[in-house]
Amino acid sequence: MERSAYKKLLEWKNSKNRKPLILNGARQVGKTWLLKEFGSREYSNVAYINCDEIPAMADAFTDFNTDRLIRFFSALSGVAIKPGNTLIILDEIQQIPAGVTSLKYFCENAPLYHIAVAGSLLGVGLHQGTGFPVGKVDEINLFPLSFKEFIQALDKSTLIELMEAHRWNELSALSSVYIELLRQYYYVGGMPAVVKAYIETHDIFEVRRIQKQILTDYRRDFSKHIPNDILPKVNMVWDCIPAQLAKENRKFIYSAVKKGGRAREFENAIQWLTDAGLVYKVLRISKVEKPLKFYEDFDSFKLYMLDLGLLGALSDVNAKDVITSNTAFTEYKGAFTEQYVLQQLVTSCSSHVYYHSRERSELEIDFVVQKQNIYPIEVKAEENLKSKSLRTLYSNNRDLKPIRFSMSDYRVQDWMTNVPLYLVEEWIKTVEQVDLQN
């Protein structure tokens, strides 16, 4: 299973300024598999150590003498560790906070060694008192498979090549092919274990079983990692996400979690889920002007799940509604399509993703991203191409570059660009590259 993050790992390996690497990501997005696969392909040897399974690792960091630590890792892994041709992988590093701190000393005192750690966000970043090595590590974020990665996993490389050729108008003739794949992706999602099962069996019921198991595993993680005083709140927030997204206005409403609920009651639970990488928090901006960060409204936000397939499983969406019809596109008030677009933006976009609305006004822009230009984005779950909010916004600021993602074919209008839903990721990457060149 090819992952786009592999290219980032290669860049890290070959960088003259390489530092120890932290591979971030929620549980079960494939961090361990990717590091092992990368090590087996690109290095002569791999020294793999799971910090959660080897008790001796708890006592490894009595000091930060890197020569001693290398000897220790070599003894535990049974691999002769040599600079440059051995990849050291410390998995589940969050179990040993001092292990994260030690990366600072590997950066300063042993830069020739290639060391990578896999840290689920359920651990790394949540440990209180951890001496995080600021400025001394490289970081790569891993997400569930994007739509392009899903197509690649289905061994349809030709379709990927056509997308990457950027002859957008020519793809219209194949729109039905891409939409059929998109329908499958809406149901399967991008969790590696789920995608693997779908590729091997094409059994949609097995797909749902594995998705449900992942959700069960997450709840076990909640019980293991979350303090008892906020555990019930985390479960309540997690369970209410589908209902929040199904509202016409997807702004997160605390009273929808619990009658009379207030921010101070649930904000720590939301922060925990966000830090763990299990939800994406999209802040409102009060103005669509540069720099967007100046206009963040921390009191208004939307919450999306980490994976489209898991959202379907948590919502108990019927397979028939997704696989055999356009129901997932046209019903559920567009919630699944917004979730899909948000995932592709998060995966491919190096900047923050926001949304915009005005007080006492019906105007709302689904997403806004800032590159060299500002791109307000409207998401349409079908071919209804009325874009009143987008046009109103543009009429007040002609420097904006409006984009509409919809089921319609690619077309450039005098004031905006319509991009098919199946091209979200590729389009955003292209926009980013063009902006960087200008």
Coordinates of C-alpha atoms in Angstrom, one line a residue:
M1 CA 0.0 0.0 0.0
E2 CA 1.7 3.2 -1.2
R3 CA 1.5 6.2 1.0
S4 CA 2.2 9.8 -0.1
A5 CA 4.1 10.3 3.2
Y6 CA 6.8 7.9 1.9
K7 CA 8.1 10.7 -0.3
K8 CA 8.4 12.9 2.8
L9 CA 10.4 10.2 4.6
L10 CA 12.8 10.0 1.6
E11 CA 13.3 13.8 1.8
W12 CA 14.0 13.5 5.5
K13 CA 16.5 10.7 4.9
N14 CA 18.4 12.6 2.3
S15 CA 18.3 16.0 4.0
K16 CA 21.6 17.6 4.9
N17 CA 19.9 19.1 8.0
R18 CA 18.2 15.9 9.0
K19 CA 17.1 15.7 12.7
P20 CA 15.5 12.9 14.6
L21 CA 12.0 12.3 13.2
I22 CA 8.7 12.1 15.0
L23 CA 5.9 10.5 12.9
N24 CA 2.7 11.8 14.3
G25 CA -0.8 10.5 13.8
A26 CA -3.8 9.0 15.4
R27 CA -3.9 5.4 16.3
Q28 CA -4.3 2.9 13.5
V29 CA -3.4 5.2 10.6
G30 CA -0.4 3.1 9.7
K31 CA 2.6 4.7 11.4
T32 CA 4.4 1.5 12.4
W33 CA 3.8 -0.2 9.1
L34 CA 5.1 2.8 7.2
L35 CA 8.3 3.2 9.2
K36 CA 9.1 -0.5 8.9
E37 CA 8.4 -0.5 5.2
F38 CA 10.5 2.6 4.7
G39 CA 13.4 1.0 6.7
S40 CA 13.3 -2.3 4.8
R41 CA 13.4 -0.5 1.4
E42 CA 15.8 2.3 2.1
Y43 CA 18.3 1.0 4.7
S44 CA 20.6 -2.0 5.1
N45 CA 19.3 -2.7 8.6
V46 CA 16.3 -1.7 10.8
A47 CA 16.6 -1.6 14.6
Y48 CA 13.0 -1.8 15.7
I49 CA 12.0 -1.4 19.4
N50 CA 8.5 -1.2 20.8
C51 CA 8.7 0.8 24.0
D52 CA 5.4 -0.6 25.2
E53 CA 6.4 -4.2 24.9
I54 CA 10.0 -4.2 26.2
P55 CA 10.1 -3.4 29.9
A56 CA 13.8 -2.7 29.8
M57 CA 13.1 0.5 27.8
A58 CA 11.5 2.0 30.9
D59 CA 15.0 2.2 32.5
A60 CA 16.9 3.1 29.3
F61 CA 17.0 6.8 29.8
T62 CA 18.8 7.1 33.1
D63 CA 20.9 9.7 31.3
F64 CA 21.1 11.0 27.8
N65 CA 24.5 9.6 26.8
T66 CA 23.9 8.8 23.1
D67 CA 26.8 6.4 22.8
R68 CA 25.4 4.3 25.7
L69 CA 21.9 4.5 24.3
I70 CA 23.0 3.3 20.8
R71 CA 24.6 0.3 22.5
F72 CA 21.5 -0.3 24.5
F73 CA 19.2 -0.1 21.4
S74 CA 21.6 -2.5 19.5
A75 CA 21.5 -5.0 22.3
L76 CA 17.7 -4.9 22.6
S77 CA 17.0 -5.1 18.8
G78 CA 19.8 -7.6 18.0
V79 CA 20.9 -5.3 15.2
A80 CA 24.4 -3.8 14.8
I81 CA 23.5 -0.1 14.5
K82 CA 25.8 1.8 12.1
P83 CA 25.5 5.5 11.2
G84 CA 23.8 6.1 7.9
N85 CA 22.7 2.5 7.0
T86 CA 20.6 1.6 10.0
L87 CA 17.2 3.1 10.7
I88 CA 16.4 3.1 14.4
I89 CA 12.6 2.9 15.1
L90 CA 11.3 3.6 18.6
D91 CA 7.6 2.7 18.5
E92 CA 5.0 3.8 21.1
I93 CA 7.5 6.4 22.3
Q94 CA 4.8 8.1 24.3
Q95 CA 5.1 5.4 26.9
I96 CA 8.5 6.9 27.9
P97 CA 8.5 10.7 28.0
A98 CA 12.3 10.7 28.6
G99 CA 12.6 9.0 25.2
V100 CA 11.1 12.0 23.5
T101 CA 13.5 14.3 25.5
S102 CA 16.4 12.2 24.4
L103 CA 15.9 13.2 20.7
K104 CA 17.4 16.6 21.5
Y105 CA 20.7 14.9 22.4
F106 CA 20.7 12.7 19.4
C107 CA 20.2 15.8 17.3
E108 CA 23.1 17.6 19.0
N109 CA 25.5 14.8 19.8
A110 CA 24.8 12.0 17.3
P111 CA 23.5 13.6 14.1
L112 CA 24.8 10.8 11.9
Y113 CA 22.4 8.2 13.3
H114 CA 19.0 8.0 11.6
I115 CA 16.4 7.7 14.3
A116 CA 12.6 7.9 13.9
V117 CA 9.9 7.5 16.6
A118 CA 6.3 6.7 16.1
G119 CA 4.1 8.5 18.6
S120 CA 0.3 8.3 18.7
L121 CA -1.2 11.6 19.5
L122 CA -2.9 9.8 22.4
G123 CA 0.5 10.0 24.0
V124 CA 3.0 12.4 22.5
G125 CA 1.9 16.0 23.2
L126 CA -0.3 14.9 26.0
H127 CA 2.2 13.9 28.6
Q128 CA 2.6 16.6 31.2
G129 CA 6.1 17.6 32.1
T130 CA 7.7 16.0 29.0
G131 CA 10.8 18.0 27.9
F132 CA 9.8 18.3 24.2
P133 CA 12.9 18.9 22.1
V134 CA 11.7 22.1 20.4
G135 CA 13.7 22.8 17.3
K136 CA 15.6 19.6 17.6
V137 CA 13.3 17.2 15.7
D138 CA 11.6 16.9 12.3
E139 CA 7.9 16.0 12.2
I140 CA 5.7 14.4 9.7
N141 CA 2.0 14.0 10.1
L142 CA 0.3 10.8 8.9
F143 CA -3.5 10.7 8.1
P144 CA -5.9 8.1 6.9
L145 CA -5.5 7.4 3.2
S146 CA -6.7 10.2 0.9
F147 CA -8.9 9.6 -2.1
K148 CA -5.9 9.4 -4.4
E149 CA -4.1 7.0 -2.1
F150 CA -7.3 4.9 -2.1
I151 CA -7.4 4.8 -5.9
Q152 CA -3.7 3.8 -5.9
A153 CA -4.4 1.0 -3.4
L154 CA -7.1 -0.3 -5.8
D155 CA -4.3 -0.6 -8.4
K156 CA -5.7 2.0 -10.7
S157 CA -2.5 3.9 -11.5
T158 CA -3.7 5.0 -14.9
L159 CA -6.5 7.0 -13.2
I160 CA -3.9 8.7 -10.9
E161 CA -1.7 9.5 -13.9
L162 CA -4.6 11.2 -15.7
M163 CA -5.4 13.3 -12.6
E164 CA -1.8 14.3 -12.2
A165 CA -1.6 15.4 -15.9
H166 CA -3.8 18.3 -14.9
R167 CA -5.8 18.3 -18.2
W168 CA -8.8 18.9 -16.1
N169 CA -11.4 19.3 -19.0
E170 CA -10.4 15.9 -20.4
L171 CA -11.4 14.1 -17.2
S172 CA -15.0 14.9 -17.7
A173 CA -15.3 11.9 -20.0
L174 CA -14.3 9.7 -17.1
S175 CA -16.3 11.5 -14.4
S176 CA -18.6 8.4 -13.9
V177 CA -15.6 6.2 -13.3
Y178 CA -14.2 8.6 -10.7
I179 CA -17.5 9.1 -9.0
E180 CA -18.0 5.4 -8.7
L181 CA -14.7 5.2 -6.9
L182 CA -15.6 8.2 -4.8
R183 CA -18.8 6.4 -3.7
Q184 CA -16.7 3.5 -2.6
Y185 CA -14.4 5.8 -0.7
Y186 CA -17.3 7.4 1.1
Y187 CA -18.1 4.0 2.5
V188 CA -14.7 2.5 3.1
G189 CA -12.8 5.6 4.1
G190 CA -9.1 5.7 4.6
M191 CA -8.1 3.6 7.6
P192 CA -5.4 1.3 6.3
A193 CA -6.8 -1.9 7.9
V194 CA -10.2 -1.2 6.4
V195 CA -8.8 -0.4 2.9
K196 CA -6.7 -3.6 3.0
A197 CA -9.7 -5.7 3.8
Y198 CA -11.7 -4.1 1.1
I199 CA -9.0 -4.7 -1.5
E200 CA -8.6 -8.3 -0.5
T201 CA -12.3 -9.2 -0.1
H202 CA -14.5 -6.5 -1.5
D203 CA -16.8 -7.5 1.4
I204 CA -18.6 -4.4 2.5
F205 CA -19.8 -6.1 5.7
E206 CA -16.3 -7.0 6.7
V207 CA -15.4 -3.4 6.0
R208 CA -18.1 -2.2 8.5
R209 CA -17.0 -4.8 11.0
I210 CA -13.4 -3.5 11.0
Q211 CA -14.6 0.1 11.2
K212 CA -16.7 -0.8 14.3
Q213 CA -13.8 -2.6 15.8
I214 CA -11.6 0.5 15.4
L215 CA -14.3 2.6 17.1
T216 CA -14.3 0.1 19.9
D217 CA -10.6 0.2 20.2
Y218 CA -10.7 4.0 20.4
R219 CA -13.1 3.8 23.3
R220 CA -10.7 1.5 25.1
D221 CA -8.0 4.0 24.5
F222 CA -10.3 6.7 26.0
S223 CA -10.6 4.6 29.2
K224 CA -6.8 4.0 29.3
H225 CA -5.5 7.5 28.6
I226 CA -8.2 10.0 29.7
P227 CA -8.5 11.2 33.3
N228 CA -11.7 10.0 34.9
D229 CA -13.1 13.5 35.4
I230 CA -13.3 14.2 31.7
L231 CA -13.9 10.6 30.3
P232 CA -17.7 10.9 30.2
K233 CA -17.5 14.2 28.5
V234 CA -15.1 12.9 25.8
N235 CA -17.5 10.0 25.1
M236 CA -20.4 12.5 24.9
V237 CA -18.6 14.8 22.5
W238 CA -17.4 11.9 20.4
D239 CA -20.9 10.4 20.1
C240 CA -22.6 13.7 19.1
I241 CA -20.3 14.5 16.2
P242 CA -22.6 12.9 13.5
A243 CA -25.6 14.9 14.8
Q244 CA -23.6 18.1 14.9
L245 CA -22.6 17.6 11.3
A246 CA -26.1 16.7 10.2
K247 CA -27.4 20.2 11.2
E248 CA -27.9 22.7 8.5
N249 CA -25.5 25.0 10.3
R250 CA -22.6 22.7 11.4
K251 CA -21.2 25.0 14.0
F252 CA -20.6 23.0 17.2
I253 CA -23.4 23.6 19.7
Y254 CA -22.6 22.6 23.3
S255 CA -26.3 22.3 24.2
A256 CA -26.6 19.6 21.5
V257 CA -24.1 17.5 23.6
K258 CA -26.0 18.0 26.8
K259 CA -29.0 20.1 27.6
G260 CA -27.7 23.3 29.1
G261 CA -24.1 22.4 28.2
R262 CA -21.5 25.1 28.2
A263 CA -18.1 25.6 26.8
R264 CA -16.3 25.4 30.2
E265 CA -17.8 22.0 30.7
F266 CA -16.7 20.4 27.4
E267 CA -13.7 22.4 26.2
N268 CA -11.1 20.1 27.8
A269 CA -12.8 17.0 26.3
I270 CA -12.7 18.6 22.8
Q271 CA -9.1 19.6 23.3
W272 CA -8.2 16.1 24.2
L273 CA -9.8 14.6 21.1
T274 CA -8.2 17.3 18.9
D275 CA -4.7 16.7 20.4
A276 CA -5.2 12.9 19.9
G277 CA -5.9 13.5 16.2
L278 CA -9.3 11.9 16.4
V279 CA -11.2 15.1 15.4
Y280 CA -10.4 18.1 13.3
K281 CA -11.3 21.4 14.7
V282 CA -12.1 24.1 12.1
L283 CA -12.3 27.6 13.6
R284 CA -14.5 30.4 12.3
I285 CA -12.9 33.5 11.0
S286 CA -14.7 36.8 11.3
K287 CA -13.2 38.3 8.1
V288 CA -11.8 36.8 4.9
E289 CA -8.8 38.9 4.7
K290 CA -5.0 38.4 5.1
P291 CA -3.7 37.1 7.4
L292 CA -6.6 34.8 8.2
K293 CA -5.1 34.0 11.6
F294 CA -5.8 37.6 12.8
Y295 CA -9.5 36.9 12.5
E296 CA -9.8 33.5 14.3
D297 CA -12.8 33.1 16.6
F298 CA -12.0 30.5 19.2
D299 CA -15.6 30.4 20.4
S300 CA -17.1 29.2 17.1
F301 CA -15.9 26.1 15.4
K302 CA -16.9 22.9 13.6
L303 CA -15.8 19.4 14.6
Y304 CA -15.1 16.7 12.0
M305 CA -14.0 13.1 12.5
L306 CA -10.6 11.9 11.5
D307 CA -12.1 9.5 8.8
L308 CA -15.1 9.5 6.5
G309 CA -15.6 5.7 6.8
L310 CA -15.5 5.9 10.6
L311 CA -18.1 8.7 10.5
G312 CA -20.3 6.4 8.5
A313 CA -19.8 3.5 10.9
L314 CA -20.5 5.7 13.9
S315 CA -23.6 7.0 12.2
D316 CA -24.8 3.5 11.2
V317 CA -25.2 4.7 7.6
N318 CA -26.6 1.9 5.4
A319 CA -24.2 0.5 2.8
K320 CA -26.9 0.5 0.2
D321 CA -27.3 4.3 0.5
V322 CA -23.6 4.8 -0.2
I323 CA -22.5 2.0 -2.5
T324 CA -25.5 1.8 -4.9
S325 CA -26.9 5.3 -5.0
N326 CA -26.0 9.0 -4.7
T327 CA -27.8 9.2 -1.3
A328 CA -24.5 9.9 0.5
F329 CA -23.9 12.8 -1.8
T330 CA -27.4 14.3 -1.9
E331 CA -28.8 13.5 1.6
Y332 CA -27.5 13.8 5.1
K333 CA -27.5 17.6 4.4
G334 CA -24.1 17.3 2.7
A335 CA -22.4 16.3 5.9
F336 CA -20.4 13.4 4.4
T337 CA -19.3 15.6 1.5
E338 CA -18.0 18.3 3.8
Q339 CA -16.2 15.6 5.8
Y340 CA -14.7 14.3 2.6
V341 CA -13.5 17.7 1.4
L342 CA -12.1 18.6 4.8
Q343 CA -10.1 15.4 5.0
Q344 CA -8.5 16.0 1.5
L345 CA -7.7 19.6 2.6
V346 CA -6.1 18.5 5.8
T347 CA -4.0 15.8 4.0
S348 CA -2.8 18.0 1.2
C349 CA -2.9 21.5 2.5
S350 CA 0.1 23.0 4.4
S351 CA -2.0 25.8 5.9
H352 CA -4.8 26.0 8.4
V353 CA -8.4 25.4 7.3
Y354 CA -11.1 27.7 8.5
Y355 CA -14.7 28.5 7.8
H356 CA -16.4 31.9 7.6
S357 CA -19.8 33.2 8.6
R358 CA -21.3 36.6 9.5
E359 CA -23.3 37.3 12.6
R360 CA -27.0 38.0 11.9
S361 CA -26.5 36.9 8.3
E362 CA -27.1 33.7 6.3
L363 CA -23.8 34.1 4.6
E364 CA -21.5 31.2 5.3
I365 CA -18.4 29.9 3.5
D366 CA -17.7 26.2 4.1
F367 CA -14.0 26.4 4.1
V368 CA -11.3 29.1 3.7
V369 CA -7.5 28.5 3.1
Q370 CA -4.7 30.9 2.7
K371 CA -1.8 30.4 0.3
Q372 CA -0.3 33.3 -1.6
N373 CA -3.9 34.1 -2.3
I374 CA -7.0 33.4 -0.2
Y375 CA -9.3 30.7 -1.5
P376 CA -12.9 30.7 -0.1
I377 CA -14.4 27.2 -0.8
E378 CA -18.0 26.2 -1.2
V379 CA -18.9 22.5 -1.0
K380 CA -21.9 21.2 -3.0
A381 CA -23.0 17.6 -2.5
E382 CA -24.7 17.6 -5.9
E383 CA -24.9 19.6 -9.1
N384 CA -26.9 22.5 -7.7
L385 CA -24.5 25.2 -8.6
K386 CA -26.1 28.2 -6.9
S387 CA -23.4 30.0 -4.9
K388 CA -25.0 33.0 -3.3
S389 CA -22.7 33.2 -0.3
L390 CA -19.6 32.8 -2.4
R391 CA -20.6 35.4 -5.0
T392 CA -21.5 37.9 -2.2
L393 CA -18.2 37.5 -0.6
Y394 CA -16.4 37.9 -4.0
S395 CA -18.3 41.0 -4.9
N396 CA -16.8 42.7 -1.8
N397 CA -13.3 41.5 -2.5
R398 CA -12.2 40.8 -6.0
D399 CA -8.8 39.6 -4.9
L400 CA -10.2 36.4 -3.6
K401 CA -10.0 33.1 -5.6
P402 CA -13.3 31.4 -5.1
I403 CA -13.5 27.6 -5.6
R404 CA -16.6 25.4 -5.7
F405 CA -16.2 21.7 -5.2
S406 CA -19.2 19.9 -6.6
M407 CA -20.5 16.9 -8.6
S408 CA -20.3 19.1 -11.7
D409 CA -17.5 18.9 -14.3
Y410 CA -14.5 21.2 -14.2
R411 CA -15.1 24.7 -15.5
V412 CA -13.6 28.2 -15.1
Q413 CA -16.1 31.0 -14.8
D414 CA -15.4 34.7 -14.9
W415 CA -15.2 34.9 -11.1
M416 CA -14.8 31.4 -9.8
T417 CA -13.6 27.8 -10.6
N418 CA -15.8 24.7 -10.3
V419 CA -13.7 21.6 -9.4
P420 CA -15.2 18.1 -9.4
L421 CA -15.2 16.5 -5.9
Y422 CA -12.9 13.7 -7.1
L423 CA -10.2 16.3 -7.8
V424 CA -10.1 18.1 -4.5
E425 CA -6.7 16.8 -3.3
E426 CA -4.9 17.2 -6.7
W427 CA -6.4 20.7 -7.2
I428 CA -5.3 22.0 -3.8
K429 CA -1.8 20.6 -4.3
T430 CA -1.6 22.3 -7.7
V431 CA -2.8 25.6 -6.3
E432 CA -0.2 25.4 -3.6
Q433 CA 2.6 24.8 -6.0
V434 CA 1.5 27.6 -8.3
D435 CA 1.3 30.0 -5.4
L436 CA 4.8 29.1 -4.2
Q437 CA 6.2 29.8 -7.7
N438 CA 4.6 33.3 -7.8

